Tab-separated table of C-alpha atoms and ligand atoms in Angstrom:
chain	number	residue	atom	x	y	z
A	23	UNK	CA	91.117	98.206	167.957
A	24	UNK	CA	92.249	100.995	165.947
A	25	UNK	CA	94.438	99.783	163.338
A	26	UNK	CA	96.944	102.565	161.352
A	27	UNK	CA	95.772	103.389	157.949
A	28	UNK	CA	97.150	101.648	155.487
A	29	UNK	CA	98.722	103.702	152.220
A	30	UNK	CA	96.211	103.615	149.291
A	31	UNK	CA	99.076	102.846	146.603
A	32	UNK	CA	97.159	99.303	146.261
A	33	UNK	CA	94.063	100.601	145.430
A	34	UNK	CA	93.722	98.728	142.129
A	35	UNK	CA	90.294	98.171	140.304
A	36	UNK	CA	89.792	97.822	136.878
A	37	UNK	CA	88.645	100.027	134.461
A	38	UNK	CA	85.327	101.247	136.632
A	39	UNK	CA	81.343	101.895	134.758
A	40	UNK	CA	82.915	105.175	133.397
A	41	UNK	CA	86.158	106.112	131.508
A	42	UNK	CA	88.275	108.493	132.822
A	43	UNK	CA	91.401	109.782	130.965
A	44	UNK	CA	95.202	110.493	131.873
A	45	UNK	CA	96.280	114.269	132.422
A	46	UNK	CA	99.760	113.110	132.173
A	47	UNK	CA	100.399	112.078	128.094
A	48	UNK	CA	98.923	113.680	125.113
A	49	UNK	CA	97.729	110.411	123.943
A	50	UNK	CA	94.155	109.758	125.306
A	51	UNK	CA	95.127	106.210	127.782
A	52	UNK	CA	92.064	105.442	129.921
A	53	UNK	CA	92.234	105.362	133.581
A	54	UNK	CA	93.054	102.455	134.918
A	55	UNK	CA	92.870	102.986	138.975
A	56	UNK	CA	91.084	104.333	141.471
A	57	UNK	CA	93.910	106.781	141.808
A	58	UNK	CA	93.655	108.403	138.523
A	59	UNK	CA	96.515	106.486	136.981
A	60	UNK	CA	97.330	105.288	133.998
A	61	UNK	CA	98.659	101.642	132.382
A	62	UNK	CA	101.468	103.685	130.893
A	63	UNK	CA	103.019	106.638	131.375
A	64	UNK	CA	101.733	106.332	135.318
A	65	UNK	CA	102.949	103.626	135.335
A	66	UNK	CA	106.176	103.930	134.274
A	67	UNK	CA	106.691	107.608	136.630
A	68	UNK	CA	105.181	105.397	139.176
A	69	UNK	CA	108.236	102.948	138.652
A	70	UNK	CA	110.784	105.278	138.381
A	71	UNK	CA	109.834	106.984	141.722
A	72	UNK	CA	110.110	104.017	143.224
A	73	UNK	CA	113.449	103.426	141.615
A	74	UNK	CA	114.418	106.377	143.286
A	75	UNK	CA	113.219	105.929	146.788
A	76	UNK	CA	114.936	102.410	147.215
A	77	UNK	CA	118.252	103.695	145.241
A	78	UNK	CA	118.084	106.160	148.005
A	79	UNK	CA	117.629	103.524	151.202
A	80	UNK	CA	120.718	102.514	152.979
A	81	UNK	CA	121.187	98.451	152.603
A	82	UNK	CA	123.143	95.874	154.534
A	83	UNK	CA	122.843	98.130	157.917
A	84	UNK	CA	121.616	96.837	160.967
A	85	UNK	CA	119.521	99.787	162.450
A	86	UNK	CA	119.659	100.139	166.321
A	87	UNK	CA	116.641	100.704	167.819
A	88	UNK	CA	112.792	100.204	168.522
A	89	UNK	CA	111.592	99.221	165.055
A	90	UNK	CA	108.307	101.296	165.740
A	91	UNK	CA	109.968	103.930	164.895
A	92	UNK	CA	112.612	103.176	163.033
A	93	UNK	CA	110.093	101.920	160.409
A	94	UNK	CA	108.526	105.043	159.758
A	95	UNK	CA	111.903	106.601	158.437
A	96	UNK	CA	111.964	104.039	155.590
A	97	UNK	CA	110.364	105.703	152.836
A	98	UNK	CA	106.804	103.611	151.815
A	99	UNK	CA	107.719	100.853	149.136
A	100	UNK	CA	111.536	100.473	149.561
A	101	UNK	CA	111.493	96.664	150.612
A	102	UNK	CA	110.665	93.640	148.700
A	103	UNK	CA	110.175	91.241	151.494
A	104	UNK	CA	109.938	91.721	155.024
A	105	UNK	CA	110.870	88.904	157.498
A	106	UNK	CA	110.210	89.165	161.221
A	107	UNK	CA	110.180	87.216	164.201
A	108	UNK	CA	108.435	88.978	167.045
A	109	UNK	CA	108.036	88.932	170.320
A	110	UNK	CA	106.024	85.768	170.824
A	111	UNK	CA	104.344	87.428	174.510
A	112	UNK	CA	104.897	83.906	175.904
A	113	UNK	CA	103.185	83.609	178.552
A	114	UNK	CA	105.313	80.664	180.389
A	115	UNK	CA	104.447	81.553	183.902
A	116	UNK	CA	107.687	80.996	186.316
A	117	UNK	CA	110.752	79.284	186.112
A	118	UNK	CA	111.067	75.926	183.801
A	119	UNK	CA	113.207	73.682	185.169
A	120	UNK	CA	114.210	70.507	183.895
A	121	UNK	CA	113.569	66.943	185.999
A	122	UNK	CA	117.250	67.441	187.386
A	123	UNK	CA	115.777	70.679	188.597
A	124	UNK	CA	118.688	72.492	186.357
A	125	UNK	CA	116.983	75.626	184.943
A	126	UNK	CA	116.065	75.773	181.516
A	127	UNK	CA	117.499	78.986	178.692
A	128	UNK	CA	114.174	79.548	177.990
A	129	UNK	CA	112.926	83.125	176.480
A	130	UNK	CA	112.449	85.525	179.945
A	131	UNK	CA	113.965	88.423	178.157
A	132	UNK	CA	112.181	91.920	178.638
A	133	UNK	CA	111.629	92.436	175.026
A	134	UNK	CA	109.042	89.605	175.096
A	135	UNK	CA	106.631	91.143	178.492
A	136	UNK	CA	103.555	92.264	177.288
A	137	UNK	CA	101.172	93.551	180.250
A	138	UNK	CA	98.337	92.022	177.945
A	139	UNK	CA	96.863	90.521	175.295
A	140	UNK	CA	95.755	93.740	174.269
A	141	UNK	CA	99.144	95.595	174.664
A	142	UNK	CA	100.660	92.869	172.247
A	143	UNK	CA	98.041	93.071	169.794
A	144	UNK	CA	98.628	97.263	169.671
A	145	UNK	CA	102.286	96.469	169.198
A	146	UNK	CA	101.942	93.893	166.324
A	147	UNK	CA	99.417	96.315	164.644
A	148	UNK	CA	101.076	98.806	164.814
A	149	UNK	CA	104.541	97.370	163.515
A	150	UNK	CA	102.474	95.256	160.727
A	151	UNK	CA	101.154	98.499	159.158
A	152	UNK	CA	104.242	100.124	159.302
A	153	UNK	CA	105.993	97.072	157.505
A	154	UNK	CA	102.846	97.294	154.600
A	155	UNK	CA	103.802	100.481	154.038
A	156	UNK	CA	107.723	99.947	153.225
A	157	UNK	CA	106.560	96.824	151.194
A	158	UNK	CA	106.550	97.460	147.400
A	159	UNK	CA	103.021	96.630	146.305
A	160	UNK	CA	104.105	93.405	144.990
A	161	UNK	CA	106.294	92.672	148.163
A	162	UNK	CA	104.958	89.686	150.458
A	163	UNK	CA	105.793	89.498	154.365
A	164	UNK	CA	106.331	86.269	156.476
A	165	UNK	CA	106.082	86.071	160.170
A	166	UNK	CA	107.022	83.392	162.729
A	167	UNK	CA	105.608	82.559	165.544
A	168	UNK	CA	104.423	80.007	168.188
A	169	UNK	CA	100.815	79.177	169.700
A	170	UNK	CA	101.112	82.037	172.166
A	171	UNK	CA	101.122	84.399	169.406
A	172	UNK	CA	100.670	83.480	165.934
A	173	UNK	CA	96.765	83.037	165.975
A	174	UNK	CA	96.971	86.923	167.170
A	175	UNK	CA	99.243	87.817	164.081
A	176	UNK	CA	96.906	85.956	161.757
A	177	UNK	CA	94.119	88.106	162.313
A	178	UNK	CA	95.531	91.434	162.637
A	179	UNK	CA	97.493	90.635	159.155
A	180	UNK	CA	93.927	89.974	157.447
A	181	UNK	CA	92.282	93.110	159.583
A	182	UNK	CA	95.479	95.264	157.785
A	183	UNK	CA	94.593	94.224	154.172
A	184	UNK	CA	97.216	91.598	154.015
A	185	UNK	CA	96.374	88.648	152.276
A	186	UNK	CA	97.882	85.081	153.660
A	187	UNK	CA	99.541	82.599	151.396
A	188	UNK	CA	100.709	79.933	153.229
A	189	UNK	CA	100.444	78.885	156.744
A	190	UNK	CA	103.922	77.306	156.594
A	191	UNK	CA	104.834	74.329	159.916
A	192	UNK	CA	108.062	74.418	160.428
A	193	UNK	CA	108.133	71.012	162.322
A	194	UNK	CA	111.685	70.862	164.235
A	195	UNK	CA	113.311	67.545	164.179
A	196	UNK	CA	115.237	68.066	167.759
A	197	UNK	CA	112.213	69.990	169.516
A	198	UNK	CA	113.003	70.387	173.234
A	199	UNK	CA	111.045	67.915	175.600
A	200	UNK	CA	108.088	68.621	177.825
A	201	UNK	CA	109.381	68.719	181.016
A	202	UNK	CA	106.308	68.305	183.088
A	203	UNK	CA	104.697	65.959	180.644
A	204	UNK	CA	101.312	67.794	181.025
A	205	UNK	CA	101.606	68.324	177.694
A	206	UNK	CA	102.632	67.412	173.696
A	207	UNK	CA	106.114	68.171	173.207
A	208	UNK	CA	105.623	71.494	171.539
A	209	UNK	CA	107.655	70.495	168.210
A	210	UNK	CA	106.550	73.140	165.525
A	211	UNK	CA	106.601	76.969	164.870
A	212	UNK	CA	104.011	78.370	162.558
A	213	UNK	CA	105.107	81.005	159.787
A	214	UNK	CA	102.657	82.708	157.806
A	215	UNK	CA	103.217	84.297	154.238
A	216	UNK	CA	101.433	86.908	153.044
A	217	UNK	CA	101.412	89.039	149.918
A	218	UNK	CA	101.218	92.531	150.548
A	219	UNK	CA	97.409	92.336	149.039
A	220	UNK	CA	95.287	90.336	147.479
A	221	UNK	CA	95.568	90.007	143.650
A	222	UNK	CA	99.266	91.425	143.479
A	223	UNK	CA	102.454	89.710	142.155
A	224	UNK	CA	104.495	88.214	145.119
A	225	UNK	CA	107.327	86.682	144.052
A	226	UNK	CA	107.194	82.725	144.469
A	227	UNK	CA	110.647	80.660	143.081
A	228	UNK	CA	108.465	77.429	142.247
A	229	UNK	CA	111.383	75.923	140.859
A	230	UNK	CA	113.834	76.647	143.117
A	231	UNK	CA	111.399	75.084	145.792
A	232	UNK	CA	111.058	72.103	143.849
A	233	UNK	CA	114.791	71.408	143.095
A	234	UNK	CA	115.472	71.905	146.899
A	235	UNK	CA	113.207	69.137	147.608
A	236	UNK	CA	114.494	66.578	144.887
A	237	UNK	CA	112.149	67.130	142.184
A	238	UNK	CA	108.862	67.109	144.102
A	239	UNK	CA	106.657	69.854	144.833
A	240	UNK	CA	107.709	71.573	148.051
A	241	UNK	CA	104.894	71.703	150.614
A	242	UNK	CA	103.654	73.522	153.685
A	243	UNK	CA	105.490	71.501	156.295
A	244	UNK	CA	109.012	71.888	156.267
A	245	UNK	CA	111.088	69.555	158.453
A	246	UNK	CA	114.363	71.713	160.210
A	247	UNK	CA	116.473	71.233	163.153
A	248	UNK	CA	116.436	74.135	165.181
A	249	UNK	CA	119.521	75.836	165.429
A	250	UNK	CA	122.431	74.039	167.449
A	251	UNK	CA	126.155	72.721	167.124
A	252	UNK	CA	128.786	75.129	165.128
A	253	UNK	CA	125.509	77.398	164.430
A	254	UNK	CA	124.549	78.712	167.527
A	255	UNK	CA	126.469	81.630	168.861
A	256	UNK	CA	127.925	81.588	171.961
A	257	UNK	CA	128.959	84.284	174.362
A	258	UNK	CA	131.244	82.860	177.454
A	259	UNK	CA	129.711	79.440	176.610
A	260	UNK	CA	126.340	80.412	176.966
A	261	UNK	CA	123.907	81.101	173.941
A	262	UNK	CA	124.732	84.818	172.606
A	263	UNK	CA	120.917	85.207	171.792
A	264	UNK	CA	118.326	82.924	173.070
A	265	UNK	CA	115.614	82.773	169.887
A	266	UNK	CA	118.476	82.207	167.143
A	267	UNK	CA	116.653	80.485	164.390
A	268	UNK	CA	118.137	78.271	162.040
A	269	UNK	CA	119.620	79.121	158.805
A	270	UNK	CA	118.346	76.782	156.792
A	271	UNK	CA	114.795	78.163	157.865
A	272	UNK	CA	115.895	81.536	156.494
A	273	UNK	CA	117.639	80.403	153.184
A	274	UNK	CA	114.123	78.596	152.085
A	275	UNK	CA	111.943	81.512	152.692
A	276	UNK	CA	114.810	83.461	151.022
A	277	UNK	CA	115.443	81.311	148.007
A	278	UNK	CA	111.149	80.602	147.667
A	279	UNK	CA	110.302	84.173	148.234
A	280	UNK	CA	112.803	86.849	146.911
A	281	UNK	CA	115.348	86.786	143.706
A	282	UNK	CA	119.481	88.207	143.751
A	283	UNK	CA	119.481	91.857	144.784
A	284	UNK	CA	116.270	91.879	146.493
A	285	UNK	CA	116.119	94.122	149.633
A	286	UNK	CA	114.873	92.010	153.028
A	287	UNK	CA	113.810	93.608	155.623
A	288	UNK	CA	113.822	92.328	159.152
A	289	UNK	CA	112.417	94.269	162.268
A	290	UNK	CA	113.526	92.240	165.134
A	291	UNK	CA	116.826	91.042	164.023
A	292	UNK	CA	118.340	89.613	166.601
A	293	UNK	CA	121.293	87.829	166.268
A	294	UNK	CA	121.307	88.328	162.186
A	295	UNK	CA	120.053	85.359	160.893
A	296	UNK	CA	117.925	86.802	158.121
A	297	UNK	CA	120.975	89.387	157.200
A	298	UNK	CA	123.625	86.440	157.142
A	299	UNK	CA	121.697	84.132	155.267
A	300	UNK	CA	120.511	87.142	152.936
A	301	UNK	CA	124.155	88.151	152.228
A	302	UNK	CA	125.382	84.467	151.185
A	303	UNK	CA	122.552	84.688	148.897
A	304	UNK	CA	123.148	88.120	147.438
A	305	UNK	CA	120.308	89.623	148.694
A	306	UNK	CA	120.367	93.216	150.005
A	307	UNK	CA	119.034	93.234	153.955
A	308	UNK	CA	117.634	96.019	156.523
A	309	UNK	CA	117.825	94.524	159.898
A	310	UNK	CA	116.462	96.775	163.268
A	311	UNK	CA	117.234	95.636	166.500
A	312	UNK	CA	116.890	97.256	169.392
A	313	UNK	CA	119.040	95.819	172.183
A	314	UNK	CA	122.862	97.413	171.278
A	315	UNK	CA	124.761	93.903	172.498
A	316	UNK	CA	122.626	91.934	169.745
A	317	UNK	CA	122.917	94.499	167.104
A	318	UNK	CA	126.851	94.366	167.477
A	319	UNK	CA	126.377	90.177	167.558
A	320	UNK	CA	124.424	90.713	164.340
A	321	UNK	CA	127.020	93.403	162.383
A	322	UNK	CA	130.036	90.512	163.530
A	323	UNK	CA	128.206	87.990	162.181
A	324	UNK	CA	126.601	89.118	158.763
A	325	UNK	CA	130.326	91.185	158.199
A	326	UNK	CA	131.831	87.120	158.623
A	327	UNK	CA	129.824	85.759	155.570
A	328	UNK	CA	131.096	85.309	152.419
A	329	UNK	CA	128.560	85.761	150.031
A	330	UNK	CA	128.272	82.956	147.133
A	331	UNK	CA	130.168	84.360	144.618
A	332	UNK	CA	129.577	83.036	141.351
A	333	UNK	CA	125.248	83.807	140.242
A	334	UNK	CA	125.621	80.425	138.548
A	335	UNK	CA	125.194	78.584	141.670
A	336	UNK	CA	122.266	80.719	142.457
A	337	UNK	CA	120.301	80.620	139.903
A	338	UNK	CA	117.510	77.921	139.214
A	339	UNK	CA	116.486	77.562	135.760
A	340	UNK	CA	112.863	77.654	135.163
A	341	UNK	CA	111.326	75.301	133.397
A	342	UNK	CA	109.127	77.280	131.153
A	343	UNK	CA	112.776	78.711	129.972
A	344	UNK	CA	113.293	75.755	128.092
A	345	UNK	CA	113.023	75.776	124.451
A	346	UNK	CA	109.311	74.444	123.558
A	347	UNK	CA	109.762	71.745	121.237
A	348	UNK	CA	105.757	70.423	120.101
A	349	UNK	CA	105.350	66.852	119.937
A	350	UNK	CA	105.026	67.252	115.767
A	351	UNK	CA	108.858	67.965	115.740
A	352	UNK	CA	109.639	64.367	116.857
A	353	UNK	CA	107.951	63.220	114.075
A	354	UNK	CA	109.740	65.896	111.689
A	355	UNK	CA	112.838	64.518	112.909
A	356	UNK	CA	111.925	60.757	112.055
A	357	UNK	CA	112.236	59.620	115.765
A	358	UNK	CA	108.804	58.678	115.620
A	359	UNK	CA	107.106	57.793	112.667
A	360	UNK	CA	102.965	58.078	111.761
A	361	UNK	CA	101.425	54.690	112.832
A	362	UNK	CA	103.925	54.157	115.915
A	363	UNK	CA	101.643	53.097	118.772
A	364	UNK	CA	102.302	54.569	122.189
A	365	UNK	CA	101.417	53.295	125.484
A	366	UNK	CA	101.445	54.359	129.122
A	367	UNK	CA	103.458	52.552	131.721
A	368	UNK	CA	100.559	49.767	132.469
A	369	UNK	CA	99.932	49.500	129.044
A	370	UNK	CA	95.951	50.034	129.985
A	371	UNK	CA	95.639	52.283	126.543
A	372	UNK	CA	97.298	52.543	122.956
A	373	UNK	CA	97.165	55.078	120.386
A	374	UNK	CA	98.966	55.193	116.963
A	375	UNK	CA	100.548	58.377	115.990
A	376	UNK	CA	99.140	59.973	112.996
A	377	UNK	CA	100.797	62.557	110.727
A	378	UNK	CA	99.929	65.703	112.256
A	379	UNK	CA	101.071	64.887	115.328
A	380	UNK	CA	98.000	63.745	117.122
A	381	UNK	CA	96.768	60.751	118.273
A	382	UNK	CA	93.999	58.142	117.160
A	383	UNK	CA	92.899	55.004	119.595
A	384	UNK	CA	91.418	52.042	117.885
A	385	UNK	CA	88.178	53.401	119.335
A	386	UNK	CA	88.719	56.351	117.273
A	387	UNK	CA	89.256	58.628	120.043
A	388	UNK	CA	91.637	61.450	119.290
A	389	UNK	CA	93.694	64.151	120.523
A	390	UNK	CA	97.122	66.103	121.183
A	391	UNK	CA	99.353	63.608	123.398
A	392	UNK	CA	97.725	65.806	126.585
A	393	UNK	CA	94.361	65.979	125.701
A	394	UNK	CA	94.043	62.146	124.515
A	395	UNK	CA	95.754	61.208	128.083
A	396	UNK	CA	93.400	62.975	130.086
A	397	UNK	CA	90.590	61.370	128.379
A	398	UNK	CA	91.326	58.104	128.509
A	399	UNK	CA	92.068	58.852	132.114
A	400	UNK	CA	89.017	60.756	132.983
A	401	UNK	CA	91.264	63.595	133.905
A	402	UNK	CA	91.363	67.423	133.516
A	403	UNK	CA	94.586	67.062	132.551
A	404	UNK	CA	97.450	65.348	131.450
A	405	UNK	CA	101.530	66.009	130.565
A	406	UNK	CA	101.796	63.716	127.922
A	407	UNK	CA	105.419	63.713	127.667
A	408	UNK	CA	105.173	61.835	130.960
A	409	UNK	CA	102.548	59.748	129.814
A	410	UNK	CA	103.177	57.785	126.405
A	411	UNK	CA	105.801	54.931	126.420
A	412	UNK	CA	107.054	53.597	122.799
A	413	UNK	CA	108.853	50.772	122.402
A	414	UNK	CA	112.430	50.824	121.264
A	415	UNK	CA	114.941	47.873	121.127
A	416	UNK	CA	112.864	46.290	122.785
A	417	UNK	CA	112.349	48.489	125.942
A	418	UNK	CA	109.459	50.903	126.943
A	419	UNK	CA	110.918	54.161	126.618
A	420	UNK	CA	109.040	57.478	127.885
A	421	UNK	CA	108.200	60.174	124.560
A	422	UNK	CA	109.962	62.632	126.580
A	423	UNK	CA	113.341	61.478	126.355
A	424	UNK	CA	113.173	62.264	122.507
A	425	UNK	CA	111.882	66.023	123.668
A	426	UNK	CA	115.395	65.802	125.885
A	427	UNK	CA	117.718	64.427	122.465
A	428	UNK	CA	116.342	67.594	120.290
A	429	UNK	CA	117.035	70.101	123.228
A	430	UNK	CA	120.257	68.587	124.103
A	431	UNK	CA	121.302	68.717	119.547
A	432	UNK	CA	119.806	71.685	118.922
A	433	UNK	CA	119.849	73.486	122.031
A	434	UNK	CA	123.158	72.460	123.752
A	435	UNK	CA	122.703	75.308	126.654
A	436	UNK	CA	119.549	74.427	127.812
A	437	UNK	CA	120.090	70.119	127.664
A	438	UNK	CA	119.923	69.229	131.203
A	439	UNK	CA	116.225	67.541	131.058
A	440	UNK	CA	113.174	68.346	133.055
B	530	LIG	C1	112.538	86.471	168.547
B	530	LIG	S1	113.942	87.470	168.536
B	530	LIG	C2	114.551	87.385	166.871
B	530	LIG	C3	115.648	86.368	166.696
B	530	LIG	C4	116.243	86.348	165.300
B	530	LIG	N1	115.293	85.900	164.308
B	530	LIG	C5	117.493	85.473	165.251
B	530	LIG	O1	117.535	84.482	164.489
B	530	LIG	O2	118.419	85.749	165.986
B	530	LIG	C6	113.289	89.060	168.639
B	530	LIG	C7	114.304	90.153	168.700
B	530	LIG	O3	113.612	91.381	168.550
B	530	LIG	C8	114.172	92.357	169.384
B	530	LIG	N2	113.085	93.325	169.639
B	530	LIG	C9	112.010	93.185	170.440
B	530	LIG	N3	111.205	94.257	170.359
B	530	LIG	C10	111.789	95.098	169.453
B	530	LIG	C11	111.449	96.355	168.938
B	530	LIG	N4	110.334	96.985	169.323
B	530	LIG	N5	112.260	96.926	168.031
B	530	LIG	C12	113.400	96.288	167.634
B	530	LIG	N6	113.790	95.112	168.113
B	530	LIG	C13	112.991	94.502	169.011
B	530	LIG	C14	114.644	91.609	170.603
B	530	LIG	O4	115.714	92.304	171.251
B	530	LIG	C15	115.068	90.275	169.996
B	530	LIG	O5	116.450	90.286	169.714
């Protein structure tokens, strides 16, 4: 299969057996790229031409028509993200009905027939190299997709230079039954994330992932409802497009994968969902589509939203923002003292605190509070802070919460805790 050439603006490597200097500055600055560029002043031209090309890009439209070649009027490296849900090619063969023998909305629609397998995979090539090429080189691209077609996608994104993330399951909670119960209820849609290339710098909002998911490290199966109730559009009481995905599908891959102002593009738009969920987030959004009744659906709906107004409320604080306070300034403080003995939450090791900071066991083992927990454990590594307990009044109370008193005296803005 003959896939479309990718653009070379990529084509990083390091600085190669020979040095090769810039034409562009007076100063001598080695060649850092295959391309002849520059770490600085190519670098900087390089970013200001790209300023200009997505200054230049229309935002918040919804294109109508075939994205194949709508794409290739977007100038390259415009978007920051593209999201699309494709075709799937489902191959359902005839009518589902249900056991009442009431037929089921299923997806017949043109816009998914394929004649084959080999037809599909054309089309997805060809649309995937297209949507590289309007992805800045530190953009990342998800696509959704079921059994019928997401194995297909997987491979032609690695044959294009992509390089895959996540495979994200999106495991729906209200998955509609097997009717002939030949089969598993198919419950789950696969999306896969993938950075533009391999060793670039896709965005990934770690902390907004893990505040979404109460403090615990998000992971690659998300559990959703699929989209029903006040959420689905209806035309005539009838479902106004029949692949509508849920928006709470759409604001996680928004909030993990792009910051405010982004641009978000999304080739098969549909009814809107990535624009509406995009524009209550502030993020900028391209959406083709190229049926005219679901493009209108799509301008109705994103034009309805309200987008959250206040960047407060969008904004996760990351942790590393904190102020750093080192373990030494408790002690500087006097809220602990040299020759307090800490203790983790079993109370299977002690250490007493010595001047400096560190620690000291009674076996003379010592350390920084990290490095002295992760050898007592037999671990690579430790947060001490979450480790050592002292005892005060009586009660075991974690060394961290002293971290949390300094912040919250000296730094009032930033005292909410970790
Ligand atoms: C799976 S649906 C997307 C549904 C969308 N995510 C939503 O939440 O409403 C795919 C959409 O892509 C559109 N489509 C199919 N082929 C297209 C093409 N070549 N160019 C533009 N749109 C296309 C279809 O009309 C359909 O609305």
């Amino acid at each position: 299969m003959e896939f479309a050439n990718a653009p070379s603006l990529d084509n990083q490597s390091s600085a190669g057996l020979y040095t090769r200097y810039c034409d562009g500055k007076k100063s001598r600055t080695p060649v850092v790229d295959l391309r002849g560029l520059c770490s600085s002043c190519c670098v900087v031209n390089t970013l200001k031409e790209m300023e200009k090309r997505v200054a230049g890009v229309k935002k918040n439209i919804v294109i109508e028509g075939n994205c194949l070649e709508e794409l290739k009027k977007l100038p390259a490296a415009c978007v920051d993200l593209v999201f699309a849900d494709p075709p799937y090619n489902l191959q359902l063969g005839g009518n589902l009905t249900r056991p009442d023998h009431s037929a089921v909305d299923g997806v017949d629609d043109a816009w998914d027939k394929f004649d084959s397998f080999a037809a599909y995979d054309q089309f997805s090539a060809a649309w995937l190299a297209e949507a590289r090429r309007v992805l800045k080189p530190d953009g990342a691209l998800w696509v959704i997709g079921s059994y019928h077609n997401i194995y297909r996608l997987g491979r032609i994104l690695q044959d294009l230079d992509f390089w895959i993330l996540n495979d994200v399951v999106w495991r729906k909670t209200n998955p509609m039954p097997n009717f002939r119960g030949r089969r598993f209820t198919n419950a789950h849609e696969t999306l896969i994330w993938a950075a533009r290339s391999q060793n670039t710098r896709h965005t990934f909002n770690y902390e907004a992932m893990k505040a979404l998911n109460d403090d615990v490290q998000m992971r690659s199966d998300w559990e959703l409802p699929i989209c029903t109730g006040a959420e689905r559009l209806k035309t005539d009481g009838r479902k106004a497009h029949p692949t509508q995905k849920p928006e709470s599908l759409l604001a996680r891959v928004l909030l993990a994968s792009t910051n405010r102002s982004d641009v978000v593009l999304d080739p098969f738009f549909g009814s809107g969902t990535t624009g509406a969920v995009a524009r209550r987030l502030n993020r900028h959004f391209i959406g083709i589509e190229q049926d005219p009744a679901y493009a209108a659906l799509a301008r109705e709906r994103v034009d309805a939203v309200t987008p959250i107004a206040s960047p407060d409320l969008l904004a996760t604080e990351p942790k590393r923002a904190k102020p750093k306070v080192p373990f030494g300034s408790l002690i500087e403080r006097g809220l602990i003292k040299p020759g307090d003995v800490l203790f983790d939450t079993r109370k299977r090791f002690t250490a007493r605190v010595r001047a400096d900071g560190s620690l000291v066991t009674d076996g003379k083992e010592s350390g920084s509070i990290h490095s002295l927990g992760a050898k007592l454990q037999s671990l690579p590594s430790c947060n001490g802070w979450t480790f050592w307990h002292i005892s005060r009044g009586g009660k075991d109370v974690l060394i961290d919460s002293f971290r949390d008193q300094i912040r919250a005296a000296e730094h009032p803005a930033h005292n909410s805790g970790d």
